[in-house]
Coordinates of C-alpha atoms (C1' of nucleotides) in Angstrom, one line a residue:
Chain O
M351 CA -6.0 -7.6 36.1
A352 CA -3.7 -9.2 33.6
S353 CA -6.5 -10.2 31.3
Q354 CA -7.8 -6.7 31.5
K355 CA -4.5 -5.3 30.2
N356 CA -4.4 -7.8 27.4
E357 CA -8.0 -7.0 26.5
K358 CA -7.1 -3.4 26.0
M359 CA -4.0 -4.2 24.1
E360 CA -6.0 -6.6 21.9
A361 CA -8.6 -4.0 21.3
I362 CA -6.0 -1.5 20.2
V363 CA -4.3 -4.0 17.9
S364 CA -7.7 -4.9 16.4
L365 CA -8.7 -1.3 16.0
A366 CA -5.4 -0.4 14.4
K367 CA -5.8 -3.1 11.8
R368 CA -9.5 -2.6 11.2
R369 CA -9.3 1.1 10.7
G370 CA -6.1 1.2 8.7
F371 CA -3.4 2.3 11.2
I372 CA -1.1 -0.7 11.5
Y373 CA -1.1 -4.1 9.8
P374 CA 1.0 -7.2 10.4
G375 CA 4.0 -7.2 8.0
S376 CA 3.8 -9.4 4.9
D377 CA 0.3 -10.4 6.0
V378 CA -0.8 -11.9 2.7
Y379 CA 2.2 -14.3 2.7
G380 CA 1.6 -15.5 6.3
G381 CA 3.5 -12.7 8.0
L382 CA 7.0 -12.0 9.1
S383 CA 7.7 -12.0 12.8
G384 CA 8.7 -8.6 14.2
T385 CA 7.6 -6.4 11.3
W386 CA 4.6 -4.1 11.0
D387 CA 3.3 -2.1 8.1
Y388 CA 1.7 1.3 8.5
G389 CA -1.6 2.0 6.7
P390 CA -2.9 5.3 5.5
L391 CA -3.9 6.6 9.0
G392 CA -0.9 5.0 10.7
V393 CA 1.7 6.6 8.5
T394 CA 0.1 10.0 9.0
L395 CA -0.1 9.6 12.8
K396 CA 3.5 8.4 12.8
R397 CA 4.7 11.3 10.7
N398 CA 2.8 13.8 12.8
I399 CA 4.7 12.4 15.8
M400 CA 8.1 12.6 14.0
N401 CA 7.4 16.1 12.6
L402 CA 6.4 17.3 16.1
W403 CA 9.7 16.0 17.4
W404 CA 11.7 17.6 14.6
K405 CA 10.0 20.9 15.2
M406 CA 10.5 20.8 18.9
F407 CA 14.1 19.6 19.0
V408 CA 15.7 20.6 15.7
D409 CA 13.9 23.3 13.8
G410 CA 12.6 25.0 16.9
R411 CA 16.0 25.4 18.5
D412 CA 19.0 27.6 17.8
D413 CA 21.5 25.1 19.1
M414 CA 20.5 22.1 17.0
Y415 CA 21.4 20.7 13.6
G416 CA 19.8 17.9 11.7
V417 CA 21.4 15.1 9.8
D418 CA 20.2 11.9 7.9
A419 CA 23.0 9.4 7.8
A420 CA 23.1 6.2 5.7
I421 CA 21.9 3.0 7.3
L422 CA 24.8 1.0 5.9
M423 CA 28.0 2.1 7.5
N424 CA 31.7 1.1 7.4
Q425 CA 32.4 -2.0 9.5
K426 CA 34.8 -0.1 11.6
V427 CA 32.0 2.0 13.0
W428 CA 30.6 -1.0 14.8
Q429 CA 33.9 -2.3 15.9
A430 CA 34.9 1.0 17.4
S431 CA 31.5 1.4 19.1
G432 CA 31.8 -2.1 20.7
H433 CA 28.8 -3.5 19.0
V434 CA 30.6 -6.2 17.1
D435 CA 32.1 -7.6 20.3
T436 CA 29.2 -7.2 22.6
F437 CA 26.7 -8.6 20.1
T438 CA 28.5 -11.9 19.6
D439 CA 28.4 -13.2 23.1
P440 CA 27.8 -16.9 22.9
L441 CA 25.1 -18.2 25.2
I442 CA 24.5 -21.7 26.4
T443 CA 21.2 -23.1 27.5
C444 CA 20.5 -25.8 30.1
G445 CA 18.5 -28.5 28.4
N446 CA 16.8 -29.4 31.6
C447 CA 15.4 -26.1 33.0
Q448 CA 16.1 -23.8 30.0
S449 CA 18.2 -21.4 32.0
R450 CA 20.6 -19.5 29.8
Y451 CA 24.1 -18.4 30.6
R452 CA 26.9 -16.6 28.9
V453 CA 29.5 -19.2 28.0
D454 CA 32.4 -17.1 29.2
H455 CA 30.8 -16.8 32.6
L456 CA 30.8 -20.5 33.0
I457 CA 34.4 -21.2 31.9
S458 CA 36.7 -20.0 34.7
D459 CA 40.0 -20.9 33.1
K460 CA 40.0 -19.6 29.6
D461 CA 43.5 -20.7 28.8
E462 CA 42.9 -24.3 29.8
Y463 CA 39.7 -24.2 27.9
S464 CA 41.4 -23.0 24.8
S465 CA 44.1 -25.6 24.9
E466 CA 41.6 -28.4 25.5
V467 CA 39.6 -27.3 22.5
E468 CA 42.6 -26.8 20.3
Q469 CA 44.0 -30.2 21.3
F470 CA 40.6 -31.8 20.6
F471 CA 40.1 -30.0 17.4
G472 CA 43.6 -30.5 16.1
H473 CA 43.1 -34.2 16.6
A474 CA 39.6 -34.0 15.0
K475 CA 41.0 -32.2 12.0
Q476 CA 43.6 -34.8 11.4
I477 CA 41.0 -37.5 11.4
I478 CA 38.6 -35.6 9.3
E479 CA 41.3 -35.0 6.7
T480 CA 42.1 -38.6 6.4
L481 CA 38.4 -39.5 5.9
E482 CA 38.1 -37.7 2.5
L483 CA 34.5 -36.6 3.3
P484 CA 32.1 -36.1 0.4
E485 CA 30.6 -32.6 0.2
S486 CA 27.2 -33.4 1.6
P487 CA 27.0 -35.0 5.0
F488 CA 24.2 -37.1 3.7
D489 CA 26.7 -38.9 1.4
Y490 CA 28.9 -40.0 4.3
N491 CA 29.4 -43.7 4.4
E492 CA 29.2 -45.8 7.4
E493 CA 32.9 -45.9 8.1
Q494 CA 33.1 -42.2 7.9
L495 CA 30.2 -41.7 10.2
Q496 CA 31.6 -44.1 12.7
A497 CA 34.9 -42.3 12.7
L498 CA 33.2 -39.0 13.3
V499 CA 31.2 -40.4 16.1
G500 CA 34.4 -41.6 17.6
I501 CA 35.9 -38.2 17.6
F502 CA 33.1 -36.7 19.6
G503 CA 32.8 -39.8 21.7
E504 CA 36.2 -39.2 23.1
A505 CA 34.9 -35.9 24.4
H506 CA 32.2 -37.6 26.4
V507 CA 29.3 -36.5 24.2
P508 CA 26.6 -39.1 24.5
A509 CA 26.9 -41.5 21.5
H510 CA 23.3 -41.3 20.5
E511 CA 23.6 -37.6 19.9
T512 CA 26.8 -37.4 18.0
S513 CA 25.8 -38.0 14.4
Q514 CA 23.1 -35.4 14.7
Y515 CA 25.7 -33.0 15.8
L516 CA 28.0 -33.9 13.0
I517 CA 25.2 -33.2 10.5
Q518 CA 24.6 -30.0 12.2
Y519 CA 28.2 -29.0 12.2
L520 CA 29.4 -30.1 8.9
D521 CA 26.3 -29.3 7.0
N522 CA 27.3 -25.8 6.1
N523 CA 30.2 -26.3 3.6
H524 CA 31.9 -28.4 6.3
Q525 CA 32.2 -25.4 8.4
L526 CA 33.0 -25.9 12.1
A527 CA 32.1 -23.4 14.7
S528 CA 34.6 -21.2 16.6
K529 CA 35.7 -22.4 20.0
Y530 CA 33.1 -20.7 22.1
L531 CA 30.3 -21.8 19.9
G532 CA 28.4 -25.0 19.2
I533 CA 29.4 -28.2 20.8
F534 CA 32.8 -27.3 22.4
P535 CA 31.6 -25.4 25.4
R536 CA 29.1 -28.1 26.0
M537 CA 31.7 -30.8 25.9
Y538 CA 34.0 -28.9 28.2
L539 CA 31.3 -28.2 30.8
H540 CA 30.5 -31.8 30.7
L541 CA 34.1 -32.9 31.2
K542 CA 34.6 -30.4 34.0
N543 CA 31.3 -31.2 35.7
V544 CA 30.1 -27.6 35.6
N545 CA 26.4 -27.9 36.3
C546 CA 23.5 -25.6 35.9
A547 CA 23.4 -23.2 38.8
K548 CA 19.6 -23.3 38.9
C549 CA 18.7 -27.0 38.6
G550 CA 22.0 -28.6 39.2
Q551 CA 21.8 -30.8 36.1
N552 CA 24.5 -31.2 33.5
A553 CA 22.4 -31.1 30.4
W554 CA 23.9 -28.4 28.3
Q555 CA 22.8 -27.6 24.8
D556 CA 24.9 -26.3 22.1
A557 CA 26.2 -22.8 22.6
Q558 CA 24.8 -20.2 20.2
T559 CA 25.4 -16.6 19.4
F560 CA 22.6 -14.3 19.5
N561 CA 24.0 -11.5 17.4
M562 CA 21.5 -8.7 17.4
M563 CA 22.9 -7.0 14.3
F564 CA 21.6 -7.8 10.9
T565 CA 24.3 -8.5 8.4
T566 CA 24.4 -8.2 4.7
T567 CA 27.1 -8.0 2.1
I568 CA 28.3 -5.4 -0.3
G569 CA 28.5 -6.8 -3.8
P570 CA 27.8 -10.4 -4.7
S571 CA 28.8 -12.9 -1.9
S572 CA 27.6 -16.2 -0.7
S573 CA 29.3 -16.1 2.6
S574 CA 27.2 -17.4 5.5
I575 CA 29.9 -17.1 8.2
L576 CA 29.7 -13.5 8.6
D577 CA 29.8 -13.0 12.3
K578 CA 32.3 -15.6 13.4
K579 CA 35.8 -14.4 14.2
T580 CA 37.4 -17.8 13.7
Y581 CA 36.1 -20.5 11.6
Y582 CA 37.2 -23.6 9.8
N583 CA 36.5 -24.6 6.2
L584 CA 37.2 -27.7 4.3
D585 CA 39.1 -26.6 1.2
K586 CA 37.2 -28.0 -1.7
G587 CA 40.3 -28.4 -3.8
T588 CA 42.7 -30.1 -1.4
R589 CA 40.1 -31.5 1.0
K590 CA 42.1 -30.0 3.9
V591 CA 40.6 -28.3 6.8
I592 CA 41.8 -24.8 6.8
E593 CA 41.6 -22.3 9.5
K594 CA 40.7 -18.7 8.9
T595 CA 40.7 -15.8 11.3
V596 CA 38.7 -12.7 10.7
T597 CA 40.5 -9.6 12.0
S598 CA 39.6 -6.0 12.0
E599 CA 42.2 -5.6 9.2
N600 CA 40.7 -8.1 6.8
I601 CA 37.1 -8.3 7.7
E602 CA 35.7 -6.0 5.1
T603 CA 37.7 -7.6 2.3
T604 CA 37.0 -11.1 3.7
N605 CA 33.3 -10.9 3.4
N606 CA 32.4 -7.5 2.1
L607 CA 30.3 -7.5 5.2
V608 CA 28.1 -4.7 6.4
Y609 CA 25.7 -4.4 9.3
L610 CA 22.3 -2.7 9.2
R611 CA 22.7 -0.1 11.9
P612 CA 21.4 -1.2 15.3
E613 CA 21.1 2.4 16.4
T614 CA 21.1 5.8 14.7
A615 CA 23.5 7.4 17.2
Q616 CA 26.7 6.4 15.3
G617 CA 25.4 8.2 12.2
I618 CA 25.5 11.4 14.2
F619 CA 28.9 10.8 15.8
T620 CA 30.5 10.0 12.4
N621 CA 29.2 13.3 11.1
Y622 CA 30.1 15.4 14.2
K623 CA 33.3 16.6 12.5
N624 CA 31.5 17.4 9.3
V625 CA 29.0 19.6 11.0
L626 CA 31.7 21.2 13.1
D627 CA 33.7 22.1 9.9
S628 CA 30.6 23.4 8.1
F629 CA 29.1 25.5 10.9
Y630 CA 31.5 25.7 13.8
P631 CA 28.7 26.1 16.4
D632 CA 29.3 27.3 19.9
L633 CA 29.1 24.7 22.6
P634 CA 26.8 23.4 23.7
F635 CA 25.1 22.3 20.5
G636 CA 23.4 19.2 19.3
I637 CA 22.8 17.1 16.2
G638 CA 19.4 15.4 15.8
Q639 CA 18.5 12.5 13.5
Q640 CA 15.5 10.4 12.7
G641 CA 15.7 7.0 11.0
K642 CA 15.3 3.3 10.9
A643 CA 17.4 1.0 13.0
F644 CA 17.5 -2.8 13.0
R645 CA 17.9 -5.3 15.7
N646 CA 17.6 -9.0 15.3
E647 CA 15.6 -9.5 18.5
I648 CA 15.3 -13.0 19.7
S649 CA 11.7 -12.5 20.5
P650 CA 9.9 -9.5 19.1
R651 CA 6.7 -9.1 21.0
D652 CA 4.0 -6.8 22.3
F653 CA 2.7 -5.3 19.1
I654 CA 5.0 -2.6 17.9
F655 CA 6.8 -2.3 21.2
R656 CA 9.7 -4.5 20.3
S657 CA 10.1 -5.1 16.6
R658 CA 13.1 -6.0 14.4
E659 CA 12.9 -2.9 12.3
F660 CA 12.1 0.3 14.1
E661 CA 12.5 4.1 13.9
Q662 CA 14.6 6.1 16.3
M663 CA 14.8 9.8 17.0
E664 CA 18.0 10.7 18.7
V665 CA 19.9 13.8 19.8
E666 CA 23.6 13.9 20.6
Y667 CA 24.1 17.0 22.5
F668 CA 27.8 18.1 22.8
V669 CA 28.9 19.8 25.9
D670 CA 31.9 21.0 27.9
P671 CA 32.7 18.1 30.2
A672 CA 32.5 20.4 33.2
K673 CA 29.0 21.3 32.3
W674 CA 27.4 18.0 31.6
E675 CA 25.0 18.1 34.5
E676 CA 23.5 21.3 33.4
A677 CA 22.8 19.9 29.9
F678 CA 21.5 16.7 31.4
E679 CA 18.9 18.7 33.4
L680 CA 18.0 20.8 30.3
W681 CA 17.1 17.6 28.4
R682 CA 15.4 16.1 31.3
N683 CA 13.0 19.0 31.2
L684 CA 12.7 18.9 27.5
V685 CA 11.7 15.2 27.7
W686 CA 8.8 16.1 29.9
E687 CA 7.7 18.8 27.4
W688 CA 7.8 16.1 24.8
T689 CA 5.6 13.7 26.7
D690 CA 3.2 16.5 27.4
A691 CA 3.1 17.3 23.7
L692 CA 2.2 13.7 23.0
G693 CA -0.8 14.1 25.3
L694 CA 0.6 11.5 27.7
P695 CA -0.7 12.1 31.3
R696 CA 2.2 12.9 33.6
E697 CA 1.1 10.3 36.1
S698 CA 1.6 7.6 33.5
V699 CA 5.2 8.6 32.8
H700 CA 7.9 7.7 35.3
E701 CA 11.6 8.5 35.6
L702 CA 13.8 5.5 36.5
E703 CA 17.3 6.3 37.6
V704 CA 19.3 3.4 36.2
P705 CA 21.7 2.1 38.8
E706 CA 25.4 1.8 37.8
A707 CA 25.3 -2.0 37.5
D708 CA 22.6 -1.8 34.8
R709 CA 24.0 1.0 32.8
A710 CA 25.8 0.5 29.6
H711 CA 29.6 0.6 30.0
Y712 CA 30.0 4.0 28.5
S713 CA 27.4 5.8 30.5
K714 CA 27.9 7.6 33.8
R715 CA 24.3 8.5 34.3
T716 CA 21.1 7.2 32.6
I717 CA 17.4 7.9 33.2
D718 CA 14.9 5.7 31.6
F719 CA 11.5 7.3 31.1
E720 CA 8.9 4.6 31.4
F721 CA 5.2 4.7 30.5
D722 CA 2.3 2.7 31.8
F723 CA 1.5 0.7 28.6
P724 CA -1.4 -1.7 28.6
I725 CA 1.3 -4.4 28.6
G726 CA 2.8 -3.0 31.8
R727 CA 5.3 -0.3 32.7
E728 CA 8.0 -0.3 30.0
E729 CA 10.7 2.0 28.7
L730 CA 9.4 4.8 26.5
L731 CA 12.7 6.6 26.0
G732 CA 16.1 7.0 27.5
L733 CA 18.3 9.9 28.6
A734 CA 22.0 9.0 28.9
Y735 CA 25.3 10.8 29.6
R736 CA 27.6 9.0 27.2
T737 CA 30.8 10.9 28.3
D738 CA 33.3 11.1 25.4
F739 CA 33.1 7.4 24.8
D740 CA 32.0 7.6 21.1
L741 CA 34.0 10.6 19.9
G742 CA 37.0 9.2 21.8
N743 CA 36.6 5.9 20.0
I744 CA 36.5 7.6 16.7
Q745 CA 39.6 9.7 17.4
R746 CA 41.5 6.6 18.4
E747 CA 40.3 4.2 15.8
A748 CA 40.0 6.5 12.8
G749 CA 42.9 8.7 13.8
K750 CA 41.0 11.9 13.2
G751 CA 41.0 14.7 15.7
M752 CA 37.6 15.1 17.4
E753 CA 38.6 17.9 19.7
Y754 CA 36.7 21.1 20.0
T755 CA 38.6 24.4 20.3
I756 CA 36.9 27.0 22.5
K757 CA 36.9 30.3 20.6
G758 CA 39.0 32.9 22.4
T759 CA 40.7 30.7 25.0
N760 CA 41.8 28.0 22.5
E761 CA 41.1 25.5 25.2
R762 CA 40.8 22.0 23.5
F763 CA 38.9 18.9 24.6
I764 CA 36.7 16.2 23.2
P765 CA 33.1 17.2 24.0
H766 CA 31.0 15.0 26.2
V767 CA 27.6 13.9 25.1
I768 CA 24.1 13.9 26.5
E769 CA 21.9 11.6 24.5
P770 CA 18.1 11.6 24.6
S771 CA 16.9 8.7 22.6
F772 CA 13.3 8.3 21.5
G773 CA 11.6 5.4 19.9
V774 CA 8.9 6.4 17.4
E775 CA 6.9 3.2 17.6
R776 CA 6.9 3.3 21.4
A777 CA 5.8 6.9 21.3
L778 CA 3.0 5.9 18.9
M779 CA 2.0 3.0 21.1
A780 CA 1.9 5.3 24.1
V781 CA -0.2 7.8 22.2
L782 CA -2.7 5.1 21.1
S783 CA -2.8 3.6 24.6
S784 CA -3.5 6.9 26.3
A785 CA -5.9 8.0 23.7
Y786 CA -8.0 4.8 23.6
R787 CA -11.3 5.3 25.3
E788 CA -14.6 3.5 25.8
D789 CA -17.7 5.3 27.0
E790 CA -21.5 5.0 26.5
Q791 CA -23.6 7.1 24.2
N792 CA -27.4 6.5 24.3
G793 CA -27.0 3.2 26.0
E794 CA -24.5 2.0 23.3
K795 CA -20.8 1.4 23.9
R796 CA -18.6 3.8 22.0
I797 CA -14.9 3.4 21.2
Y798 CA -12.9 6.5 20.4
L799 CA -9.4 7.8 20.2
A800 CA -8.9 11.0 22.2
L801 CA -5.9 11.9 20.1
P802 CA -4.4 15.4 20.5
E803 CA -5.6 17.6 17.7
H804 CA -2.1 18.2 16.3
L805 CA -1.5 14.4 16.0
A806 CA -4.8 13.2 14.7
P807 CA -4.4 11.8 11.2
V808 CA -7.7 13.3 10.1
K809 CA -8.6 16.8 11.5
Y810 CA -12.0 17.3 10.0
C811 CA -14.6 15.0 8.5
V812 CA -17.2 16.7 6.3
S813 CA -20.6 15.2 5.6
P814 CA -23.9 16.3 4.1
L815 CA -26.7 15.6 6.7
L816 CA -28.5 13.6 4.1
K817 CA -27.0 11.8 1.1
N818 CA -30.1 11.9 -1.1
K819 CA -30.6 15.7 -1.1
P820 CA -28.4 17.0 -4.0
E821 CA -28.4 20.5 -2.7
L822 CA -26.9 19.4 0.7
V823 CA -24.3 17.2 -1.1
A824 CA -23.3 20.1 -3.4
K825 CA -22.9 22.5 -0.5
A826 CA -21.0 19.9 1.5
H827 CA -18.6 19.4 -1.3
E828 CA -18.0 23.1 -1.4
V829 CA -17.1 23.2 2.3
Y830 CA -15.0 20.0 2.0
T831 CA -12.9 21.4 -0.8
A832 CA -12.3 24.7 1.0
L833 CA -11.3 22.9 4.2
K834 CA -9.1 20.4 2.3
N835 CA -7.2 23.1 0.6
K836 CA -6.7 24.9 3.9
H837 CA -6.0 22.0 6.3
G838 CA -5.1 19.0 4.2
A839 CA -6.1 16.3 6.6
V840 CA -9.8 16.4 5.9
M841 CA -12.0 13.4 5.0
W842 CA -15.3 13.2 3.2
D843 CA -17.9 10.7 4.4
D844 CA -21.5 10.4 3.2
N845 CA -22.0 6.8 3.9
G846 CA -24.9 5.5 6.0
N847 CA -26.5 7.8 8.4
I848 CA -25.0 10.6 10.4
G849 CA -24.6 8.5 13.6
K850 CA -22.5 5.9 11.8
R851 CA -20.2 8.5 10.4
Y852 CA -19.7 10.0 13.9
R853 CA -18.8 6.6 15.3
R854 CA -16.4 5.8 12.5
Q855 CA -14.6 9.1 12.9
D856 CA -14.5 8.6 16.7
E857 CA -12.6 5.3 16.1
I858 CA -9.9 7.0 14.1
G859 CA -9.7 9.9 16.5
T860 CA -11.0 12.7 14.2
P861 CA -11.5 15.7 16.6
Y862 CA -14.2 17.4 14.6
C863 CA -17.1 16.4 12.3
V864 CA -18.6 19.1 10.1
V865 CA -22.1 18.6 8.9
I866 CA -24.0 20.6 6.3
D867 CA -27.7 20.7 6.9
F868 CA -30.7 22.7 5.6
D869 CA -29.8 25.7 7.7
S870 CA -26.4 25.7 5.9
L871 CA -28.2 26.4 2.7
E872 CA -29.9 29.5 4.2
D873 CA -27.0 31.2 6.0
G874 CA -23.8 29.2 5.1
S875 CA -23.3 28.1 8.7
V876 CA -22.4 24.5 9.5
T877 CA -22.5 22.3 12.6
I878 CA -19.2 21.2 14.1
R879 CA -19.3 18.3 16.5
D880 CA -16.6 17.6 19.2
R881 CA -15.3 14.1 19.4
D882 CA -14.8 13.9 23.1
T883 CA -18.0 15.6 24.3
T884 CA -20.1 14.8 21.3
E885 CA -21.5 18.3 21.6
Q886 CA -22.0 20.4 18.6
H887 CA -22.5 24.1 17.7
R888 CA -23.1 26.2 14.6
V889 CA -20.2 28.1 13.0
Q890 CA -19.3 29.7 9.8
P891 CA -16.9 27.3 7.9
D892 CA -14.2 30.0 7.5
E893 CA -13.9 30.3 11.3
F894 CA -11.7 27.2 11.5
Chain U
rG418 C1' 15.6 -19.8 21.3
rC419 C1' 12.8 -23.3 25.0
rG420 C1' 7.8 -24.8 27.1
rG421 C1' 2.4 -24.3 26.8
rG422 C1' -1.9 -22.5 24.1
rC423 C1' -4.0 -21.0 19.4
rG424 C1' -4.8 -20.1 13.8
rU425 C1' -12.3 -20.1 10.0
rC426 C1' -14.8 -13.6 5.8
rG427 C1' -12.0 -6.8 7.6
rU428 C1' -13.8 -7.8 13.0
rA429 C1' -16.2 -11.1 16.7
rU430 C1' -18.0 -16.0 17.0
rA431 C1' -20.3 -21.1 15.1
rA432 C1' -20.0 -25.9 12.7
rU433 C1' -18.4 -30.2 10.0
rG434 C1' -14.1 -36.7 7.5
rG435 C1' -18.8 -35.6 2.3
rC436 C1' -24.8 -31.0 0.3
rU437 C1' -23.4 -24.0 -1.7
rA438 C1' -18.8 -23.7 5.6
rA439 C1' -23.2 -20.5 9.3
rU440 C1' -24.5 -16.0 12.3
rA441 C1' -23.7 -11.0 13.7
rU442 C1' -21.1 -6.9 12.6
rG443 C1' -18.4 -4.5 8.7
rC444 C1' -17.9 -3.1 3.7
rC445 C1' -20.6 -2.2 -0.9
rU446 C1' -25.1 -0.9 -4.2
rG447 C1' -30.0 1.0 -4.3
rC448 C1' -34.3 3.0 -1.6
rC449 C1' -35.3 5.6 2.7
rU450 C1' -33.5 8.8 6.7
rU451 C1' -33.8 16.8 9.1
rC452 C1' -27.8 15.0 14.0
rC453 C1' -25.2 10.2 17.3
rA454 C1' -24.1 2.7 14.6
rA455 C1' -32.7 3.1 12.6
rG456 C1' -35.2 0.3 8.5
rC457 C1' -35.9 -2.6 3.7
rA458 C1' -33.6 -5.1 -0.5
rA459 C1' -29.3 -7.0 -3.4
rG460 C1' -24.1 -8.0 -3.2
rC461 C1' -18.8 -8.7 -1.4
rG462 C1' -15.9 -11.5 1.9
rA463 C1' -12.7 -16.9 5.3
rU464 C1' -10.8 -22.5 6.9
rG465 C1' -2.4 -19.3 7.5
rA466 C1' 1.1 -22.3 3.8
rG467 C1' 2.9 -27.1 2.2
rA468 C1' 3.1 -32.4 2.5
rG469 C1' 0.8 -37.0 4.2
rU470 C1' -3.4 -40.5 5.5
rU471 C1' -8.2 -41.1 2.8
rC472 C1' -12.6 -42.4 -2.5
rG473 C1' -12.9 -37.5 -0.2
rA474 C1' -9.4 -33.2 4.7
rU475 C1' -11.2 -26.8 7.0
rU476 C1' -11.6 -31.3 10.4
rC477 C1' -6.8 -36.5 11.6
rU478 C1' -1.0 -36.6 11.2
rC479 C1' 3.7 -34.1 10.1
rU480 C1' 6.7 -29.8 8.7
rC481 C1' 6.9 -24.6 8.1
rC482 C1' 4.8 -19.7 9.1
rG483 C1' 2.3 -16.5 12.3
rC484 C1' -0.2 -14.9 16.9
rC485 C1' -0.9 -15.2 22.5
rC486 C1' 1.1 -16.6 27.5
rG487 C1' 5.5 -17.9 30.6
rC488 C1' 11.0 -18.3 30.7
rA489 C1' 15.3 -16.3 28.7
rC490 C1' 17.2 -12.2 25.9
rC491 C1' 17.0 -6.7 25.3
rA492 C1' 24.7 -4.6 24.2

RNA sequence: GCGGGCGUCGUAUAAUGGCUAAUAUGCCUGCCUUCCAAGCAAGCGAUGAGAGUUCGAUUCUCUCCGCCCGCACCA
């Protein structure tokens, strides 16, 4: 069963590459994990999906407005939204069984921990300062190394591992990690005999953050300590260890740091007031946006299902708090219209009511819509009731009023939000998965994509029946040009024989193949062949 | 990030410490072909990257990169 699933997935990946839908990113240079490039057919299919969405949820509705916000946003956006804090949870791994835990879940007494670390580190700092360490750890002399080993030895770190840690720690401009990172949690758990809950061993590795936000800097900067709140540097002038604390007040100026947005939603919330001022729409109304988001996934996997750079389509629908359930149901139904429009069979789409314990902290209700992908049943899109969490944050942190005033009654409140959130790549993968078919024609296996006509990257393929008959080719060109002008997504193919062309078009999901034969020269009619049934009939070319 | 497996033309496979790295398919050119991958002929196209061992490495070793499976992660 499992291998069957993988076979289908592999067949789709292979087809996608072979026929020019999706290529591995940076392929000629050996690739880059978690990135994918869209080829000529892929980009068209993807855009068709995105345009369909925009038409259904923005242009096609009276209560919707579109925006396109910048990917780079002010730091404070991600602090207010909670992303900065929640993305920097340090994790620690058991070296024996590879179980992973959040460090703060293992340390019961935070105050005691802090004082232990500070005491240790204060002591360590004093020793380090007297050592007058050269800039590169590789230049440390024997005496210096021994002293450093001694520091860590006091903390019951096995001696044979210490110098390796020192290199690791002091390698980066003598930077030392903040107290919940690196070696300190490990030492503490060792001292306190806190063992792995799964295997009972005490074999902790260094604690690491897995910050899922990509960072970059505005303007020139060489800082590499962007995501740490507290850190230590060895001042190059005085050779003193100095402590720096990054706070919300100084963080921008400290590092000129910006994040690549990990979700598009905040670009909507930050423009809520702008749209309100420009249009003052009646509640309920929504703002829709499509765009790239970036998450530094630990382990991108499963083709385009989880990648580090991806495209979202999101709606924030602003409602009277008393009427959120009504709006939730509205969007629940609209989501089903969307999966229908993608051609996804209803029996392959499943609603999953997310229990409170699994919901994000801001959400009072969430439904995940899952799809039966070849890799298994996985989330296709989400529908969440976000309350006034985001606008409330903005009002508090930015000090700008986010309240809505009801016309007439002058009732004022911060609107609540219903958020349907769609992933473009997941939609595309679902479309490819459900469209992928294998059947048999004349005893030969045939692969085709039963793409819905409005999504297919090529709508018509035009061919002369025979390539070596100039009159057929000329007539076919005529038909091709006329169709191309009318429909755009039309392909010309005169390669090989007619059967080959059909198969080639089947593989890229072209719904109709138009062939010009000798009868066409007589009465202008052409044959049109249906991809799914392979049946054909004669029509006049201006009929479609 | 950890553990295991893997990496050869676009795709699917083969082989080798040393001769021009093979086969099919694909693509391409020509001929032919009156509707579902026909045929003939010519051509294009690969050992993931780097280092080491060696007279010589695609083959052996190491590092990196990537892919697959499992774990963990997925606010």
